[in-house]
């Protein structure tokens, strides 16, 4: 089709130029030959308005079809993205609920720690209590030692009194 008409057109143009050159060199070529060659060169296949309209309608149909396919693909992608977004939001809502529960637990633990830390004994308090217990122990041991000495002293006095009583009872007999 197209390459054959191009080659025949080129061949006719070459023939026309050769013919003009030959006619000028020889002094003239027949008028009929020149007229036929020039008509072949000038006449090009012209497109009729119906062919132009058909090409335009085909172009519009092609664009419409490609737009329809593109729109279909776009709506499919949007629907798929919407479903994925809803799934992600559901997961996010669950995570937020878990975080709020954990946040409540953390707040409760912080208040419990604050309460316990106010009640808890500190290292300095423990050292002071230990010193106080040691002092009290020393006082008790000291009092026990004094009591023991006074008991021993009282025992000696009782033995002396029994000995004296015995000696008086044995003298009186």
Coordinates of N, CA and C in Angstrom, one line a residue:
X1 N 0.7 -1.2 0.0 CA 0.0 0.0 0.0 C 0.8 1.3 0.0
X2 N 1.2 1.7 1.2 CA 1.8 3.0 1.3 C 3.1 3.1 0.7
X3 N 4.0 2.1 0.9 CA 5.3 2.1 0.3 C 5.3 2.0 -1.2
X4 N 4.3 1.2 -1.7 CA 4.2 1.1 -3.2 C 3.8 2.4 -3.8
X5 N 2.9 3.1 -3.2 CA 2.5 4.4 -3.8 C 3.6 5.5 -3.6
X6 N 4.4 5.4 -2.5 CA 5.5 6.3 -2.4 C 6.6 6.0 -3.4
X7 N 6.8 4.8 -3.7 CA 7.9 4.4 -4.7 C 7.4 4.8 -6.1
X8 N 6.1 4.6 -6.4 CA 5.7 5.0 -7.7 C 5.7 6.5 -7.8
X9 N 5.3 7.2 -6.8 CA 5.4 8.7 -6.8 C 6.8 9.2 -7.0
X10 N 7.7 8.6 -6.3 CA 9.1 9.0 -6.5 C 9.7 8.6 -7.9
X11 N 9.2 7.5 -8.4 CA 9.6 7.1 -9.7 C 9.1 8.1 -10.7
X12 N 7.9 8.6 -10.6 CA 7.3 9.5 -11.5 C 8.0 10.9 -11.4
X13 N 8.4 11.3 -10.2 CA 9.1 12.5 -10.0 C 10.4 12.5 -10.7
X14 N 11.1 11.3 -10.6 CA 12.4 11.2 -11.2 C 12.3 11.2 -12.7
X15 N 11.3 10.5 -13.2 CA 11.0 10.5 -14.6 C 10.7 11.9 -15.1
X16 N 10.0 12.6 -14.4 CA 9.6 14.0 -14.8 C 10.9 14.8 -14.9
X17 N 11.8 14.7 -14.0 CA 13.0 15.5 -14.0 C 13.9 15.1 -15.1
X18 N 14.0 13.8 -15.3 CA 14.8 13.3 -16.4 C 14.2 13.8 -17.7
X19 N 12.9 13.7 -17.8 CA 12.3 14.1 -19.1 C 12.5 15.6 -19.3
X20 N 12.4 16.4 -18.3 CA 12.6 17.8 -18.6 C 14.0 18.1 -19.0
X21 N 14.9 17.4 -18.2 CA 16.4 17.6 -18.6 C 16.6 17.1 -20.0
X22 N 16.0 16.0 -20.4 CA 16.2 15.5 -21.8 C 15.6 16.4 -22.8
X23 N 14.4 16.9 -22.5 CA 13.8 17.7 -23.5 C 14.5 19.0 -23.7
X24 N 15.0 19.5 -22.6 CA 15.8 20.8 -22.7 C 17.1 20.5 -23.5
X25 N 17.7 19.3 -23.2 CA 18.9 19.0 -23.9 C 18.7 18.7 -25.4
X26 N 17.6 18.0 -25.8 CA 17.3 17.7 -27.1 C 16.6 18.8 -27.9
X27 N 16.1 19.6 -27.1 CA 15.3 20.7 -27.8 C 13.9 20.5 -27.8
X28 N 13.4 19.5 -27.0 CA 12.0 19.4 -26.8 C 11.5 18.0 -26.8
X29 N 10.5 17.7 -26.0 CA 9.9 16.4 -25.9 C 8.5 16.6 -26.3
X30 N 7.8 15.6 -26.5 CA 6.5 15.7 -27.0 C 5.7 16.3 -25.9
X31 N 4.7 17.1 -26.3 CA 3.9 17.8 -25.3 C 3.0 16.8 -24.5
X32 N 2.6 15.8 -25.2 CA 1.8 14.8 -24.6 C 2.6 14.1 -23.4
X33 N 3.8 13.8 -23.6 CA 4.6 13.1 -22.6 C 4.8 14.0 -21.4
X34 N 5.1 15.3 -21.6 CA 5.3 16.2 -20.5 C 4.0 16.4 -19.8
X35 N 2.9 16.5 -20.5 CA 1.6 16.7 -19.8 C 1.3 15.5 -18.9
X36 N 1.5 14.3 -19.4 CA 1.2 13.0 -18.7 C 2.1 13.0 -17.4
X37 N 3.4 13.3 -17.5 CA 4.3 13.2 -16.4 C 3.9 14.2 -15.4
X38 N 3.6 15.4 -15.9 CA 3.3 16.5 -14.9 C 2.0 16.2 -14.2
X39 N 1.0 15.5 -14.8 CA -0.2 15.2 -14.2 C 0.0 14.1 -13.1
X40 N 0.9 13.2 -13.4 CA 1.2 12.2 -12.4 C 1.9 12.8 -11.2
X41 N 2.8 13.7 -11.4 CA 3.5 14.3 -10.3 C 2.5 15.1 -9.4
X42 N 1.7 15.9 -10.0 CA 0.8 16.8 -9.3 C -0.3 16.0 -8.6
X43 N -0.8 15.0 -9.2 CA -2.0 14.3 -8.6 C -1.5 13.5 -7.5
X44 N -2.0 13.8 -6.3 CA -1.7 13.0 -5.1 C -3.1 12.5 -4.6
X45 N -3.1 11.3 -4.0 CA -4.3 10.8 -3.5 C -4.8 11.7 -2.4
X46 N -5.9 12.3 -2.6 CA -6.5 13.2 -1.6 C -7.5 12.5 -0.7
X47 N -7.5 12.9 0.5 CA -8.4 12.2 1.4 C -9.8 12.9 1.3
X48 N -10.8 12.1 1.3 CA -12.1 12.7 1.2 C -12.6 13.1 2.6
X49 N -13.5 14.0 2.7 CA -14.0 14.4 4.0 C -14.6 13.2 4.8
X50 N -15.1 12.2 4.2 CA -15.6 11.0 5.0 C -14.5 10.2 5.6
X51 N -13.3 10.2 4.9 CA -12.2 9.5 5.5 C -11.6 10.2 6.6
X52 N -11.6 11.5 6.6 CA -11.1 12.3 7.7 C -12.0 12.2 8.9
X53 N -13.3 12.2 8.6 CA -14.3 12.1 9.7 C -14.2 10.7 10.3
X54 N -14.0 9.7 9.5 CA -13.8 8.3 10.0 C -12.6 8.2 10.9
X55 N -11.5 8.8 10.5 CA -10.3 8.8 11.3 C -10.5 9.5 12.6
X56 N -11.2 10.6 12.5 CA -11.4 11.4 13.8 C -12.3 10.6 14.7
X57 N -13.4 10.0 14.2 CA -14.3 9.2 15.0 C -13.5 8.0 15.6
X58 N -12.7 7.4 14.8 CA -11.8 6.3 15.3 C -10.9 6.7 16.5
X59 N -10.3 7.9 16.2 CA -9.4 8.5 17.3 C -10.2 8.7 18.6
X60 N -11.4 9.3 18.4 CA -12.2 9.6 19.6 C -12.7 8.3 20.3
X61 N -13.0 7.2 19.5 CA -13.4 6.0 20.1 C -12.2 5.3 20.8
X62 N -11.0 5.4 20.3 CA -9.8 4.9 20.9 C -9.6 5.6 22.3
X63 N -9.7 6.9 22.2 CA -9.5 7.7 23.5 C -10.5 7.4 24.5
X64 N -11.8 7.2 24.0 CA -12.9 6.9 25.0 C -12.6 5.5 25.6
X65 N -12.2 4.6 24.8 CA -12.0 3.2 25.3 C -10.8 3.2 26.3
X66 N -9.7 3.9 26.0 CA -8.6 3.9 26.9 C -9.0 4.7 28.2
X67 N -9.8 5.7 28.1 CA -10.2 6.5 29.3 C -11.2 5.6 30.1
X68 N -12.0 4.8 29.5 CA -12.9 3.9 30.2 C -12.1 2.8 31.0
X69 N -11.1 2.2 30.3 CA -10.3 1.3 31.0 C -9.5 1.9 32.1
X70 N -9.0 3.1 31.9 CA -8.2 3.8 32.9 C -9.1 4.1 34.1
X71 N -10.4 4.5 33.8 CA -11.3 4.9 34.9 C -11.7 3.6 35.7
X72 N -11.9 2.5 35.0 CA -12.2 1.2 35.7 C -11.0 0.8 36.6
X73 N -9.8 0.9 36.1 CA -8.6 0.6 36.9 C -8.5 1.5 38.1
X74 N -8.8 2.8 37.9 CA -8.7 3.8 38.9 C -9.7 3.5 40.0
X75 N -10.9 3.2 39.6 CA -12.0 2.9 40.6 C -11.6 1.6 41.4
X76 N -11.1 0.6 40.7 CA -10.6 -0.6 41.4 C -9.6 -0.3 42.4
X77 N -8.6 0.5 42.0 CA -7.5 0.9 43.0 C -8.1 1.7 44.2
X78 N -9.0 2.6 43.9 CA -9.6 3.4 45.0 C -10.4 2.5 45.9
X79 N -11.1 1.5 45.4 CA -11.9 0.6 46.2 C -11.0 -0.2 47.1
X80 N -9.9 -0.8 46.5 CA -8.9 -1.6 47.2 C -8.3 -0.7 48.3
X81 N -7.9 0.5 48.0 CA -7.2 1.3 48.9 C -8.2 1.7 50.1
X82 N -9.5 1.9 49.8 CA -10.5 2.2 50.8 C -10.6 1.0 51.8
X83 N -10.6 -0.2 51.3 CA -10.8 -1.4 52.1 C -9.5 -1.5 53.0
X84 N -8.3 -1.3 52.4 CA -7.1 -1.4 53.2 C -7.1 -0.3 54.3
X85 N -7.6 0.9 53.9 CA -7.6 2.0 54.9 C -8.6 1.7 56.0
X86 N -9.7 1.1 55.7 CA -10.6 0.7 56.8 C -10.0 -0.3 57.7
X87 N -9.3 -1.3 57.1 CA -8.7 -2.3 57.9 C -7.6 -1.7 58.8
X88 N -6.8 -0.8 58.3 CA -5.8 -0.1 59.1 C -6.4 0.7 60.2
X89 N -7.6 1.4 59.9 CA -8.3 2.2 61.0 C -8.8 1.3 62.0
X90 N -9.3 0.1 61.7 CA -9.8 -0.8 62.7 C -8.7 -1.3 63.6
X91 N -7.6 -1.6 63.0 CA -6.4 -2.0 63.8 C -6.0 -0.9 64.7
X92 N -6.0 0.3 64.2 CA -5.6 1.5 64.9 C -6.5 1.7 66.1
X93 N -7.8 1.6 65.9 CA -8.8 1.8 67.0 C -8.5 0.7 68.1
X94 N -8.3 -0.5 67.7 CA -8.0 -1.5 68.7 C -6.7 -1.2 69.5
X95 N -5.7 -0.7 68.8 CA -4.5 -0.3 69.5 C -4.7 0.9 70.4
X96 N -5.5 1.8 70.0 CA -5.8 3.0 70.8 C -6.6 2.5 72.1
X97 N -7.5 1.6 71.9 CA -8.2 1.0 73.1 C -7.3 0.3 74.0
X98 N -6.3 -0.5 73.5 CA -5.3 -1.1 74.3 C -4.5 -0.1 75.1
X99 N -4.1 1.0 74.3 CA -3.2 2.0 74.9 C -4.0 2.7 76.0
X100 N -5.3 3.0 75.9 CA -6.0 3.7 76.9 C -6.1 2.8 78.2
X101 N -6.3 1.5 78.0 CA -6.3 0.6 79.1 C -5.0 0.6 79.8
X102 N -3.9 0.5 79.0 CA -2.6 0.5 79.6 C -2.3 1.8 80.3
X103 N -2.7 2.9 79.7 CA -2.5 4.2 80.3 C -3.2 4.3 81.7
X104 N -4.5 3.7 81.8 CA -5.2 3.7 83.0 C -4.4 2.9 84.1
X105 N -3.9 1.7 83.6 CA -3.1 0.9 84.5 C -1.8 1.6 85.0
X106 N -1.2 2.3 84.1 CA 0.0 3.1 84.5 C -0.3 4.2 85.5
X107 N -1.4 4.9 85.2 CA -1.8 5.9 86.2 C -2.1 5.3 87.6
X108 N -2.8 4.2 87.6 CA -3.1 3.5 88.9 C -1.8 3.1 89.6
X109 N -0.8 2.5 88.8 CA 0.4 2.1 89.4 C 1.2 3.3 89.9
X110 N 1.2 4.4 89.2 CA 1.9 5.6 89.7 C 1.3 6.1 91.0
X111 N 0.0 6.2 91.1 CA -0.6 6.6 92.4 C -0.3 5.6 93.5
X112 N -0.3 4.3 93.2 CA 0.0 3.3 94.2 C 1.5 3.5 94.6
X113 N 2.4 3.7 93.7 CA 3.8 3.9 94.0 C 3.9 5.2 94.9
X114 N 3.2 6.2 94.5 CA 3.3 7.5 95.4 C 2.8 7.2 96.8
X115 N 1.7 6.5 96.9 CA 1.2 6.1 98.2 C 2.1 5.3 99.0
X116 N 2.7 4.3 98.4 CA 3.6 3.4 99.1 C 4.9 4.1 99.4
X117 N 5.4 5.0 98.5 CA 6.6 5.7 98.8 C 6.5 6.6 100.0
X118 N 5.3 7.2 100.2 CA 5.1 8.0 101.4 C 5.0 7.2 102.6
X119 N 4.6 5.9 102.6 CA 4.5 5.1 103.7 C 5.8 4.3 104.0
X120 N 6.6 4.1 103.0 CA 7.8 3.3 103.1 C 8.8 4.0 103.9
X121 N 9.6 3.1 104.6 CA 10.7 3.6 105.4 C 11.9 3.9 104.5
X122 N 12.6 4.9 104.8 CA 13.7 5.3 104.0 C 15.0 4.7 104.7
X123 N 16.1 4.8 104.0 CA 17.3 4.2 104.6 C 17.7 5.0 105.9
X124 N 17.6 6.3 105.9 CA 17.9 7.1 107.0 C 17.0 6.7 108.2
X125 N 15.7 6.5 107.9 CA 14.7 6.1 108.9 C 15.1 4.8 109.5
X126 N 15.5 3.8 108.6 CA 16.0 2.5 109.1 C 17.2 2.6 110.0
X127 N 18.2 3.5 109.6 CA 19.4 3.6 110.5 C 19.0 4.3 111.8
X128 N 18.1 5.2 111.8 CA 17.7 5.9 113.1 C 17.0 4.8 113.9
X129 N 16.1 4.0 113.3 CA 15.4 3.0 114.1 C 16.4 2.0 114.6
X130 N 17.4 1.6 113.9 CA 18.4 0.6 114.3 C 19.2 1.2 115.5
X131 N 19.5 2.5 115.4 CA 20.3 3.1 116.6 C 19.4 3.2 117.8
X132 N 18.1 3.5 117.6 CA 17.2 3.5 118.7 C 17.0 2.1 119.4
X133 N 16.9 1.1 118.6 CA 16.8 -0.3 119.1 C 18.1 -0.6 119.8
X134 N 19.2 -0.3 119.3 CA 20.5 -0.6 120.0 C 20.6 0.1 121.3
X135 N 20.1 1.4 121.4 CA 20.1 2.2 122.6 C 19.2 1.5 123.6
X136 N 18.0 1.1 123.2 CA 17.1 0.5 124.1 C 17.6 -0.8 124.6
X137 N 18.3 -1.6 123.7 CA 18.8 -2.9 124.1 C 19.9 -2.7 125.1
X138 N 20.7 -1.6 124.9 CA 21.8 -1.4 125.9 C 21.2 -1.0 127.2
X139 N 20.1 -0.2 127.2 CA 19.4 0.2 128.5 C 18.8 -1.0 129.2
X140 N 18.2 -1.9 128.4 CA 17.6 -3.1 129.0 C 18.7 -3.9 129.6
X141 N 19.8 -4.1 128.8 CA 20.9 -5.0 129.4 C 21.5 -4.3 130.6
X142 N 21.6 -3.0 130.6 CA 22.1 -2.3 131.8 C 21.2 -2.5 133.0
X143 N 19.9 -2.3 132.7 CA 18.9 -2.5 133.8 C 18.9 -3.9 134.2
X144 N 19.0 -4.9 133.3 CA 19.0 -6.3 133.7 C 20.3 -6.6 134.5
X145 N 21.4 -6.0 134.2 CA 22.6 -6.2 134.9 C 22.5 -5.6 136.3
X146 N 21.9 -4.4 136.4 CA 21.7 -3.8 137.7 C 20.7 -4.7 138.5
X147 N 19.6 -5.1 137.9 CA 18.7 -6.0 138.6 C 19.3 -7.3 139.1
X148 N 20.2 -7.8 138.2 CA 20.8 -9.1 138.6 C 21.7 -8.8 139.8
X149 N 22.4 -7.7 139.8 CA 23.3 -7.4 140.9 C 22.5 -7.1 142.2
X150 N 21.4 -6.4 142.0 CA 20.5 -6.2 143.2 C 19.9 -7.5 143.7
X151 N 19.5 -8.5 142.7 CA 19.0 -9.8 143.1 C 20.1 -10.5 143.9
X152 N 21.3 -10.5 143.4 CA 22.5 -11.2 144.0 C 22.7 -10.6 145.4
X153 N 22.7 -9.3 145.4 CA 22.9 -8.6 146.7 C 21.8 -9.0 147.7
X154 N 20.5 -9.0 147.2 CA 19.4 -9.4 148.0 C 19.6 -10.8 148.5
X155 N 20.0 -11.7 147.6 CA 20.2 -13.1 147.9 C 21.3 -13.2 149.0
X156 N 22.3 -12.4 148.9 CA 23.4 -12.5 149.9 C 22.8 -12.0 151.3
X157 N 22.0 -11.0 151.2 CA 21.4 -10.4 152.4 C 20.4 -11.5 153.0
X158 N 19.7 -12.2 152.1 CA 18.8 -13.2 152.6 C 19.6 -14.4 153.2
X159 N 20.7 -14.8 152.6 CA 21.5 -15.8 153.2 C 22.1 -15.4 154.5
X160 N 22.5 -14.1 154.6 CA 23.1 -13.6 155.9 C 22.0 -13.6 156.9
X161 N 20.8 -13.2 156.5 CA 19.7 -13.2 157.5 C 19.3 -14.6 157.9
X162 N 19.3 -15.6 157.0 CA 19.0 -17.0 157.4 C 20.2 -17.5 158.2
X163 N 21.4 -17.1 157.9 CA 22.5 -17.6 158.7 C 22.4 -17.0 160.1
X164 N 22.1 -15.8 160.2 CA 21.9 -15.1 161.5 C 20.7 -15.7 162.3
X165 N 19.7 -16.0 161.6 CA 18.5 -16.6 162.2 C 18.8 -18.0 162.7
X166 N 19.5 -18.7 161.9 CA 19.9 -20.0 162.2 C 20.9 -20.0 163.4
X167 N 21.8 -19.1 163.4 CA 22.7 -19.0 164.5 C 22.0 -18.6 165.8
X168 N 21.0 -17.8 165.7 CA 20.2 -17.4 166.9 C 19.3 -18.6 167.3
X169 N 18.8 -19.3 166.4 CA 18.0 -20.4 166.7 C 18.9 -21.5 167.3
X170 N 20.0 -21.7 166.8 CA 20.9 -22.7 167.4 C 21.5 -22.2 168.7
X171 N 21.6 -21.0 169.0 CA 22.0 -20.5 170.3 C 20.9 -20.6 171.3
X172 N 19.8 -20.5 170.9 CA 18.6 -20.5 171.8 C 18.3 -21.9 172.1
X173 N 18.7 -22.8 171.5 CA 18.4 -24.2 171.9 C 19.2 -24.6 172.9

